[in-house]
Short mmCIF file of C-alpha atoms in Angstrom, two decimals:
data_model
loop_
_atom_site.label_atom_id
_atom_site.label_comp_id
_atom_site.label_asym_id
_atom_site.label_seq_id
_atom_site.Cartn_x
_atom_site.Cartn_y
_atom_site.Cartn_z
CA MET A 30 0.00 0.00 0.00
CA SER A 31 1.42 3.36 -1.00
CA GLY A 32 1.13 6.55 1.03
CA PRO A 33 -1.77 8.95 0.40
CA MET A 34 -1.83 12.15 -1.58
CA SER A 35 -3.50 15.00 0.27
CA LEU A 36 -6.89 15.19 -1.47
CA GLU A 37 -8.98 15.41 1.69
CA PRO A 38 -11.52 18.22 2.28
CA GLY A 39 -9.96 21.22 3.95
CA GLY A 40 -6.56 20.54 2.43
CA SER A 41 -4.42 23.20 0.86
CA GLN A 42 -5.61 22.30 -2.64
CA GLN A 43 -9.30 21.61 -1.77
CA ASP A 44 -10.69 19.62 -4.69
CA THR A 45 -8.00 20.55 -7.21
CA LEU A 46 -5.21 18.22 -8.31
CA MET A 47 -2.31 19.99 -10.00
CA LEU A 48 0.36 18.05 -11.85
CA ARG A 49 3.46 19.84 -13.06
CA LEU A 50 4.92 18.36 -16.21
CA SER A 51 8.61 18.03 -16.80
CA ASP A 52 10.25 20.47 -19.25
CA ILE A 53 10.52 18.48 -22.45
CA HIS A 54 10.93 21.47 -24.80
CA PRO A 55 13.20 24.47 -24.29
CA PRO A 56 11.46 27.49 -22.75
CA ARG A 57 9.87 29.96 -25.18
CA ARG A 58 8.65 33.46 -24.89
CA ARG A 59 4.87 33.88 -24.30
CA PRO A 60 2.56 36.65 -23.10
CA ARG A 61 2.31 37.17 -19.40
CA TRP A 62 -1.44 36.35 -19.49
CA ALA A 63 -0.85 32.98 -21.10
CA VAL A 64 -1.40 29.82 -19.01
CA ASP A 65 1.68 27.91 -17.91
CA ASP A 66 1.59 24.94 -20.28
CA SER A 67 3.78 22.84 -17.92
CA THR A 68 0.94 22.58 -15.37
CA LEU A 69 -2.09 20.34 -15.85
CA THR A 70 -5.05 21.26 -13.64
CA ILE A 71 -7.90 18.81 -12.91
CA ARG A 72 -10.88 19.94 -10.89
CA LEU A 73 -12.88 17.11 -9.26
CA PRO A 74 -16.57 17.41 -8.45
CA TRP A 75 -17.22 17.38 -4.71
CA HIS A 76 -20.48 16.14 -3.24
CA GLY A 77 -19.40 15.51 0.38
CA PRO A 78 -19.32 12.21 2.32
CA ASP A 79 -22.41 10.08 2.85
CA GLN A 80 -22.48 10.07 6.65
CA GLU A 81 -25.14 7.39 6.90
CA ALA A 82 -23.20 4.94 4.73
CA VAL A 83 -19.98 5.71 6.62
CA SER A 84 -21.74 5.11 9.94
CA TRP A 85 -23.07 1.76 8.73
CA LEU A 86 -19.54 0.77 7.67
CA ALA A 87 -18.10 1.92 11.01
CA ALA A 88 -20.64 -0.18 12.91
CA GLU A 89 -19.92 -3.20 10.76
CA LEU A 90 -16.13 -2.99 11.23
CA ALA A 91 -16.06 -1.51 14.75
CA ASP A 92 -14.49 -4.59 16.36
CA ARG A 93 -11.56 -4.38 13.95
CA ILE A 94 -11.25 -0.60 13.72
CA GLY A 95 -11.28 -0.06 17.49
CA PRO A 96 -7.86 -1.66 18.21
CA ALA A 97 -6.16 0.31 15.38
CA VAL A 98 -3.49 2.79 16.43
CA HIS A 99 -3.34 4.76 13.16
CA PRO A 100 -5.67 5.50 10.22
CA TYR A 101 -3.28 3.62 7.95
CA GLU A 102 -4.29 0.39 9.73
CA VAL A 103 -7.91 1.16 8.89
CA ALA A 104 -6.91 1.82 5.28
CA ALA A 105 -5.20 -1.55 5.12
CA LEU A 106 -8.35 -3.16 6.55
CA LEU A 107 -10.52 -1.47 3.91
CA GLU A 108 -8.21 -2.65 1.15
CA ALA A 109 -8.37 -6.18 2.57
CA GLU A 110 -12.16 -5.94 2.51
CA GLY A 111 -11.99 -5.25 -1.23
CA LEU A 112 -12.93 -1.57 -1.29
CA THR A 113 -11.63 0.19 -4.39
CA ALA A 114 -11.24 3.91 -5.07
CA PRO A 115 -14.38 4.12 -7.29
CA MET A 116 -16.42 2.30 -4.61
CA VAL A 117 -15.18 4.70 -1.95
CA ARG A 118 -16.20 7.73 -4.04
CA GLU A 119 -19.53 6.41 -5.25
CA ARG A 120 -20.75 4.59 -2.15
CA TYR A 121 -19.33 6.68 0.68
CA GLY A 122 -18.68 10.06 -0.98
CA HIS A 123 -15.03 10.25 0.05
CA PRO A 124 -12.40 11.27 -2.48
CA SER A 125 -9.94 8.51 -1.45
CA LEU A 126 -9.54 5.38 0.58
CA PHE A 127 -7.36 7.23 3.08
CA SER A 128 -9.99 9.92 3.60
CA LEU A 129 -12.56 7.25 4.42
CA ALA A 130 -10.06 5.49 6.72
CA ALA A 131 -9.40 8.72 8.62
CA ALA A 132 -13.13 9.31 9.06
CA LEU A 133 -13.68 5.77 10.34
CA TYR A 134 -10.70 6.05 12.68
CA GLU A 135 -12.15 9.23 14.22
CA GLN A 136 -15.68 7.88 14.46
CA VAL A 137 -14.94 4.54 16.16
CA PRO A 138 -13.67 4.84 19.76
CA ARG A 139 -10.41 3.15 20.63
CA THR A 140 -10.65 -0.25 22.33
CA PHE A 141 -7.97 -2.42 23.86
CA PRO A 142 -9.20 -6.01 23.73
CA GLU A 143 -7.53 -8.72 25.77
CA PRO A 144 -5.34 -11.07 23.73
CA ALA A 145 -6.83 -14.44 22.92
CA PRO A 146 -6.05 -17.08 25.55
CA THR A 147 -3.23 -19.42 24.60
CA ASP A 148 -1.79 -22.60 26.04
CA ASP A 149 0.75 -22.23 28.83
CA PRO A 150 4.17 -22.58 27.17
CA TRP A 151 5.64 -23.60 30.55
CA ARG A 152 3.04 -26.21 31.44
CA PRO A 153 4.90 -28.77 33.58
CA ASP A 154 4.84 -32.51 33.11
CA THR A 155 3.51 -33.55 36.51
CA VAL A 156 4.29 -37.26 36.22
CA ARG A 157 7.82 -36.62 35.02
CA CYS A 158 8.56 -34.15 37.82
CA LEU A 159 7.25 -36.50 40.50
CA LEU A 160 9.22 -39.38 39.01
CA ARG A 161 12.40 -37.33 39.10
CA GLY A 162 11.84 -36.60 42.78
CA VAL A 163 11.52 -40.32 43.47
CA LEU A 164 14.63 -41.06 41.43
CA PHE A 165 16.63 -38.53 43.44
CA ALA A 166 15.83 -40.48 46.62
CA LEU A 167 15.96 -44.10 45.42
CA PRO A 168 19.79 -44.40 45.46
CA GLY A 169 19.59 -44.04 49.24
CA LEU A 170 18.27 -47.61 49.30
CA ALA A 171 21.79 -48.77 48.47
CA TYR A 172 23.08 -47.44 51.80
CA LEU A 173 20.16 -49.12 53.56
CA LEU A 174 20.98 -52.47 51.97
CA THR A 175 24.74 -52.27 52.59
CA ALA A 176 24.52 -50.78 56.12
CA PRO A 177 25.75 -53.97 57.86
CA LEU A 178 28.75 -54.18 55.52
CA TRP A 179 30.51 -50.91 56.36
CA ASN A 180 31.32 -48.70 59.29
CA ALA A 181 29.61 -45.33 59.01
CA ARG A 182 32.08 -43.58 61.31
CA GLY A 183 35.21 -44.81 59.57
CA HIS A 184 34.04 -45.14 55.96
CA ALA A 185 31.62 -42.22 55.48
CA SER A 186 34.32 -39.59 54.82
CA ALA A 187 35.43 -41.07 51.52
CA LEU A 188 31.85 -41.50 50.28
CA ILE A 189 30.90 -37.97 51.37
CA VAL A 190 33.84 -36.37 49.55
CA ALA A 191 33.09 -38.37 46.40
CA GLY A 192 29.41 -37.38 46.68
CA LEU A 193 30.19 -33.67 47.06
CA ILE A 194 32.44 -33.68 43.99
CA SER A 195 29.94 -35.70 41.97
CA TRP A 196 27.08 -33.35 42.89
CA ALA A 197 29.01 -30.24 41.90
CA TRP A 198 30.36 -31.83 38.71
CA GLY A 199 26.92 -33.10 37.74
CA GLN A 200 25.35 -29.64 38.06
CA ALA A 201 28.00 -28.04 35.86
CA LEU A 202 27.94 -30.85 33.31
CA GLY A 203 24.15 -30.80 33.12
CA HIS A 204 24.17 -27.07 32.37
CA ARG A 205 26.83 -27.40 29.70
CA ALA A 206 25.05 -30.36 28.12
CA HIS A 207 21.79 -28.43 27.89
CA LEU A 208 23.63 -25.54 26.25
CA ARG A 209 25.08 -27.92 23.69
CA MET A 210 21.70 -29.58 23.12
CA ALA A 211 20.33 -26.21 22.10
CA THR A 212 22.70 -26.57 19.14
CA GLY A 213 22.02 -30.24 18.44
CA ARG A 214 21.35 -33.54 20.19
CA ARG A 215 24.60 -35.02 18.93
CA GLU A 216 26.61 -32.14 20.38
CA GLY A 217 24.88 -32.51 23.75
CA ALA A 218 25.42 -36.27 23.80
CA ARG A 219 29.13 -35.87 23.01
CA THR A 220 29.44 -33.43 25.91
CA LEU A 221 27.82 -35.95 28.25
CA MET A 222 29.92 -38.82 26.92
CA ALA A 223 33.13 -36.89 27.54
CA GLY A 224 32.20 -35.19 30.81
CA ALA A 225 30.46 -37.96 32.77
CA PRO A 226 33.37 -40.45 32.89
CA LEU A 227 35.78 -37.63 33.72
CA GLY A 228 33.56 -36.52 36.59
CA ALA A 229 33.45 -40.06 37.99
CA LEU A 230 37.25 -40.28 37.83
CA VAL A 231 37.71 -36.93 39.57
CA ALA A 232 35.28 -37.87 42.36
CA THR A 233 36.95 -41.25 42.88
CA ALA A 234 40.41 -39.65 42.92
CA ALA A 235 39.24 -37.13 45.53
CA ALA A 236 37.98 -39.96 47.74
CA ALA A 237 41.13 -42.10 47.35
CA PRO A 238 43.18 -40.43 50.14
CA LEU A 239 40.35 -41.09 52.60
CA ALA A 240 39.71 -44.66 51.48
CA HIS A 241 41.79 -46.92 53.75
CA SER A 242 40.91 -50.13 51.94
CA GLY A 243 40.30 -51.47 48.47
CA PRO A 244 36.61 -52.28 48.99
CA LEU A 245 35.96 -48.77 50.27
CA LEU A 246 37.63 -47.28 47.21
CA LEU A 247 35.53 -49.56 45.00
CA ALA A 248 32.40 -48.37 46.81
CA ALA A 249 33.37 -44.74 46.19
CA ALA A 250 34.03 -45.55 42.52
CA ALA A 251 30.67 -47.31 42.22
CA GLN A 252 28.89 -44.36 43.81
CA SER A 253 30.64 -41.90 41.48
CA THR A 254 29.89 -44.06 38.44
CA TYR A 255 26.21 -44.27 39.31
CA LEU A 256 25.87 -40.52 39.92
CA ALA A 257 27.58 -39.76 36.60
CA ALA A 258 25.45 -42.23 34.63
CA ALA A 259 22.21 -41.18 36.34
CA GLY A 260 22.97 -37.54 35.56
CA VAL A 261 23.30 -38.41 31.87
CA LEU A 262 19.95 -40.20 31.85
CA LEU A 263 18.22 -37.30 33.60
CA VAL A 264 19.62 -34.78 31.11
CA LEU A 265 18.42 -36.99 28.25
CA ALA A 266 14.96 -37.21 29.90
CA ARG A 267 15.18 -41.00 30.16
CA GLU A 268 13.80 -41.24 33.69
CA ARG A 269 11.94 -44.50 33.06
CA LEU A 270 15.13 -46.23 31.98
CA LEU A 271 16.79 -45.12 35.20
CA LEU A 272 13.85 -46.40 37.22
CA ALA A 273 14.15 -49.78 35.51
CA ALA A 274 17.89 -49.90 36.22
CA LEU A 275 17.21 -49.28 39.92
CA SER A 276 14.69 -52.13 40.16
CA PRO A 277 17.18 -54.45 41.95
CA LEU A 278 17.54 -51.87 44.73
CA ILE A 279 13.78 -51.46 44.98
CA ALA A 280 13.22 -55.21 45.15
CA GLY A 281 15.95 -55.75 47.73
CA ALA A 282 14.75 -52.94 50.00
CA ALA A 283 11.11 -54.06 49.71
CA VAL A 284 11.80 -57.49 51.25
CA LEU A 285 14.03 -56.30 54.10
CA PRO A 286 11.22 -56.04 56.68
CA TRP A 287 10.35 -59.72 56.18
CA TRP A 288 13.53 -61.41 54.95
CA GLU A 289 17.25 -61.15 55.58
CA PRO A 290 18.97 -61.45 52.20
CA GLY A 291 22.46 -62.03 53.57
CA ASP A 292 25.75 -60.21 53.06
CA LEU A 293 26.26 -61.47 49.50
CA ALA A 294 22.86 -60.31 48.29
CA ARG A 295 23.27 -57.00 50.13
CA ALA A 296 26.45 -56.36 48.14
CA GLU A 297 25.26 -57.78 44.83
CA LEU A 298 21.97 -55.88 44.50
CA PRO A 299 23.54 -52.38 44.61
CA THR A 300 26.32 -53.57 42.31
CA LEU A 301 23.74 -54.93 39.86
CA ALA A 302 21.91 -51.57 39.94
CA VAL A 303 25.13 -49.66 39.19
CA VAL A 304 26.03 -52.00 36.31
CA ALA A 305 22.50 -51.79 34.89
CA THR A 306 22.53 -47.99 35.10
CA PHE A 307 25.88 -47.88 33.28
CA PHE A 308 24.76 -50.07 30.38
CA VAL A 309 21.39 -48.35 30.11
CA THR A 310 23.22 -45.02 29.86
CA VAL A 311 25.47 -46.33 27.09
CA TRP A 312 22.39 -47.57 25.23
CA ALA A 313 20.55 -44.25 25.70
CA LEU A 314 23.48 -42.32 24.22
CA ARG A 315 23.43 -44.30 20.98
CA GLU A 316 20.45 -42.48 19.44
CA PRO A 317 21.60 -38.86 19.98
CA LEU A 318 25.16 -39.75 18.98
CA ALA A 319 23.82 -41.07 15.67
CA ALA A 320 22.11 -37.75 14.89
CA PRO A 321 23.73 -35.59 12.18
CA ALA A 322 26.26 -33.05 13.36
CA VAL A 323 25.46 -29.35 13.17
CA PRO A 324 28.06 -27.67 10.95
CA GLY A 325 29.94 -24.75 12.46
CA ALA A 326 28.49 -25.25 15.94
CA ALA A 327 30.16 -22.93 18.45
CA ARG A 328 31.20 -24.30 21.82
CA PRO A 329 30.06 -22.35 24.89
CA ARG A 330 32.72 -21.17 27.31
CA VAL A 331 33.55 -23.62 30.08
CA LEU A 332 33.41 -20.83 32.66
CA SER A 333 29.72 -20.27 31.85
CA SER A 334 28.94 -23.52 33.69
CA LEU A 335 31.16 -22.75 36.68
CA PRO A 336 28.49 -20.99 38.82
CA TYR A 337 26.18 -23.99 38.41
CA GLY A 338 28.89 -26.29 39.70
CA LEU A 339 29.61 -23.96 42.62
CA PHE A 340 25.93 -23.89 43.51
CA GLY A 341 25.87 -27.68 43.38
CA LEU A 342 28.77 -27.80 45.82
CA ALA A 343 27.13 -25.27 48.15
CA ALA A 344 23.81 -27.12 48.07
CA ALA A 345 25.56 -30.42 48.80
CA VAL A 346 27.36 -28.91 51.79
CA LEU A 347 24.13 -27.41 53.17
CA VAL A 348 22.28 -30.72 52.82
CA LEU A 349 25.21 -32.54 54.42
CA LEU A 350 25.16 -30.19 57.41
CA GLU A 351 21.43 -30.77 57.79
CA ALA A 352 21.96 -34.54 57.53
CA ARG A 353 24.50 -34.46 60.38
CA GLN A 354 21.71 -33.30 62.68
CA GLU A 355 18.67 -34.89 61.02
CA PRO A 356 19.51 -37.83 58.70
CA TYR A 357 15.91 -38.20 57.51
CA ALA A 358 15.93 -34.61 56.33
CA VAL A 359 17.97 -35.73 53.31
CA ILE A 360 15.14 -38.04 52.25
CA VAL A 361 12.57 -35.27 52.60
CA LEU A 362 14.67 -32.78 50.64
CA THR A 363 15.60 -35.16 47.83
CA VAL A 364 12.01 -36.28 47.28
CA SER A 365 10.86 -32.64 47.37
CA MET A 366 13.11 -31.76 44.44
CA GLY A 367 10.49 -33.22 42.09
CA PRO A 368 7.72 -30.87 43.27
CA ALA A 369 10.31 -28.07 43.38
CA GLU A 370 10.99 -28.56 39.67
CA TRP A 371 7.25 -28.60 38.96
CA LEU A 372 6.84 -25.29 40.80
CA LEU A 373 9.69 -23.71 38.83
CA TYR A 374 7.76 -24.42 35.64
CA ARG A 375 4.57 -23.18 37.27
CA TYR A 376 6.22 -19.91 38.28
CA ARG A 377 7.26 -19.26 34.71
CA GLY A 378 3.74 -19.97 33.49
CA LEU A 379 2.29 -17.59 36.09
CA SER A 380 4.80 -14.94 35.00
CA VAL A 381 3.58 -15.21 31.40
CA ALA A 382 0.01 -14.78 32.64
CA ALA A 383 1.12 -11.74 34.66
CA LEU A 384 2.58 -10.21 31.50
CA ARG A 385 -0.84 -10.45 29.86
CA ALA A 386 -2.77 -9.13 32.86
CA ALA A 387 -0.56 -6.31 34.18
CA THR A 388 -0.88 -2.86 32.64
CA THR A 389 1.82 -1.01 34.62
CA PRO A 390 5.32 -1.92 35.87
CA GLY A 391 4.12 -1.61 39.46
CA GLY A 392 1.24 -3.96 38.77
CA PHE A 393 3.58 -6.53 37.27
CA LEU A 394 5.86 -6.28 40.32
CA LEU A 395 2.91 -6.96 42.62
CA ARG A 396 1.91 -9.96 40.56
CA THR A 397 5.52 -11.20 40.66
CA ALA A 398 5.45 -10.98 44.46
CA ASP A 399 2.17 -12.90 44.51
CA ASN A 400 3.58 -15.61 42.24
CA LEU A 401 6.73 -15.95 44.34
CA THR A 402 4.73 -16.22 47.55
CA LEU A 403 2.33 -18.75 46.04
CA CYS A 404 5.04 -21.01 44.64
CA LEU A 405 7.29 -20.77 47.68
CA LEU A 406 4.44 -21.62 50.04
CA GLY A 407 3.41 -24.41 47.69
CA TYR A 408 6.88 -25.90 48.10
CA LEU A 409 7.37 -25.30 51.83
CA LEU A 410 3.95 -26.20 53.24
CA PRO A 411 4.18 -29.94 52.34
CA LEU A 412 7.64 -30.05 53.96
CA TRP A 413 6.15 -29.21 57.35
CA PRO A 414 4.06 -32.41 57.78
CA ALA A 415 6.83 -34.43 56.12
CA ALA A 416 9.29 -33.11 58.70
CA LEU A 417 6.93 -33.89 61.58
CA LEU A 418 6.26 -37.36 60.18
CA THR A 419 9.97 -38.21 60.05
CA GLY A 420 10.81 -36.50 63.34
CA VAL A 421 12.88 -33.77 61.67
CA GLY A 422 13.05 -30.25 63.09
CA PRO A 423 10.87 -28.26 60.68
CA VAL A 424 12.41 -24.78 61.10
CA ALA A 425 15.88 -25.57 59.75
CA LEU A 426 14.41 -27.77 57.02
CA LEU A 427 12.01 -25.06 55.83
CA ALA A 428 14.73 -22.39 55.85
CA LEU A 429 17.06 -24.62 53.84
CA GLY A 430 14.28 -25.56 51.42
CA ALA A 431 13.40 -21.89 50.83
CA ALA A 432 17.05 -21.06 50.13
CA LEU A 433 17.47 -23.93 47.68
CA TRP A 434 14.24 -23.24 45.78
CA THR A 435 14.81 -19.51 45.35
CA ALA A 436 18.38 -20.20 44.22
CA LEU A 437 17.10 -22.67 41.62
CA LEU A 438 14.56 -20.07 40.47
CA LEU A 439 17.27 -17.49 39.86
CA GLN A 440 19.35 -20.09 38.04
CA ALA A 441 16.39 -20.85 35.78
CA PHE A 442 16.46 -17.19 34.66
CA GLY A 443 20.22 -17.11 34.16
CA ALA A 444 21.21 -15.35 37.42
CA ALA A 445 23.59 -18.19 38.24
CA TRP A 446 26.43 -16.24 39.83
CA LEU A 447 24.15 -14.51 42.32
CA SER A 448 22.54 -17.73 43.51
CA ALA A 449 25.92 -19.47 43.65
CA LEU A 450 27.62 -16.75 45.70
CA VAL A 451 24.75 -16.44 48.19
CA SER A 452 24.57 -20.21 48.59
CA LEU A 453 28.34 -20.51 49.01
CA THR A 454 28.29 -17.80 51.66
CA ALA A 455 25.55 -19.61 53.59
CA ALA A 456 27.32 -22.96 53.28
CA GLY A 457 30.66 -21.44 54.29
CA GLY A 458 29.20 -19.71 57.34
CA ALA A 459 27.29 -22.76 58.59
CA GLY A 460 30.23 -25.05 57.80
CA ALA A 461 32.71 -22.87 59.70
CA VAL A 462 30.51 -22.86 62.81
CA THR A 463 30.20 -26.65 62.62
CA LEU A 464 33.87 -27.30 61.88
CA PHE A 465 35.31 -25.05 64.58
CA ASP A 466 32.51 -25.60 67.10
CA LEU A 467 31.63 -21.92 67.30
CA SER A 468 28.62 -20.17 68.77
CA PRO A 469 25.61 -20.35 68.31
CA GLY A 470 26.03 -24.02 67.44
CA PRO A 471 25.57 -26.09 64.27
CA VAL A 472 21.76 -26.24 64.25
CA ALA A 473 21.20 -22.54 64.94
CA ALA A 474 23.97 -21.55 62.52
CA LEU A 475 22.49 -23.64 59.70
CA THR A 476 19.02 -22.24 60.35
CA LEU A 477 20.21 -18.62 60.47
CA CYS A 478 22.45 -18.94 57.40
CA SER A 479 19.74 -20.68 55.39
CA ALA A 480 17.09 -18.13 56.42
CA ALA A 481 19.40 -15.22 55.57
CA ALA A 482 20.18 -16.78 52.19
CA ALA A 483 16.49 -17.35 51.49
CA LEU A 484 15.66 -13.74 52.36
CA CYS A 485 18.48 -12.37 50.21
CA LEU A 486 17.53 -14.58 47.27
CA SER A 487 13.83 -13.70 47.58
CA VAL A 488 14.62 -9.98 47.45
CA SER A 489 16.83 -10.67 44.44
CA VAL A 490 13.96 -12.47 42.72
CA LEU A 491 11.72 -9.44 43.16
CA TRP A 492 14.48 -7.09 42.03
CA LEU A 493 15.52 -9.06 38.95
CA LEU A 494 12.30 -10.82 37.96
CA GLY A 495 9.88 -8.05 38.95
CA ARG A 496 10.39 -6.47 35.53
CA PRO A 497 8.74 -7.71 32.33
CA ALA A 498 11.98 -8.00 30.32
CA PRO A 499 13.28 -11.34 31.79
CA HIS A 500 9.95 -13.01 31.02
CA ALA A 501 9.40 -11.76 27.49
#
């Protein structure tokens, strides 16, 4: 559509169109009274607009004219409706399409209709999130089965160190693998295939100085291998394969209340689960590795995944400090990570709805605060009865859960360094009090540090996510 020529009533030329012709012939002398033969003048008859016909057209197209922000939009609508210049002059008495569009734009009041409802792009998969929460806790059955075979006081140090390293490494590797999967499945699978075995070796090497026997070192290696392989399956969204691989653990733990399997079975069932997880992971990697490579794919910087690994280390230390006082708290926290992931998706969906509903920045900030409160309470309230059911002190557990969930929320929006530094500070403070036996004591220190971290992270959520830009 081309721009209009000013032929509207009240214009500078009224109903006269003047076209000046280019000088084809050299200028010649003529009387002063003679007409300039380089100008062609056309005078159009003017009868005025038919207001009744224009009003009928405005009523018919009001729902589409109202949201327009400029008469040109109305002109485009009229053209799409098939109105031609002769029809505009003969039927509506306007000299041009743009004149009629301007009249319609002025006659129809502006409206701001709500956008059509759409599906939630962040709708969570409830079954998958709950299954992941169960899978986070199921490996604990291995320690239940093998409890008579090892000394917790003398052997736990090596397993704890290997677990801390594996947790941190898995967080960083998972982030890097997801970045690579945004480029292609083959690139993400190659990252997992290279990083997972290396992480298991690093964790086992870190536990070696604390392992005073060969079987203990093998146990640390088995634990590191499982955590690496399970992390690969979770990144590839193959949760059901991991559940199948853990079936020996589930079967062995299920019969313990009624049958003593013996030392050999207690050792073989966890070993079988680790071996099954390893081979299932190798099988799951075959399909993405067979995908075509993306030409010219750029590799993300390794340092971009560092804050995720640091947060994993801080979270592991905080959970370990809680487990020293309340061992069952680890079970409650690990199972709750499934609902926590579901609520992260739900928060993002609520934020999209807030974008549609809010009309001012302040209104969006208030809706962000409401969403944060709703999701945080939705995560913490079920922890209270779970803590009472397992005999765990609820205050420290709730403070730690709030800190972990808000940190994960900031990570989901890319604020990884902030969540990592706050979590590391809380873990360092609570760990120093526990290590050096300082006042106010391990339990109070963990509660205070976790609560302070949760408060700081919640304020950061409102500050960073209370603006529309991160959600657009």
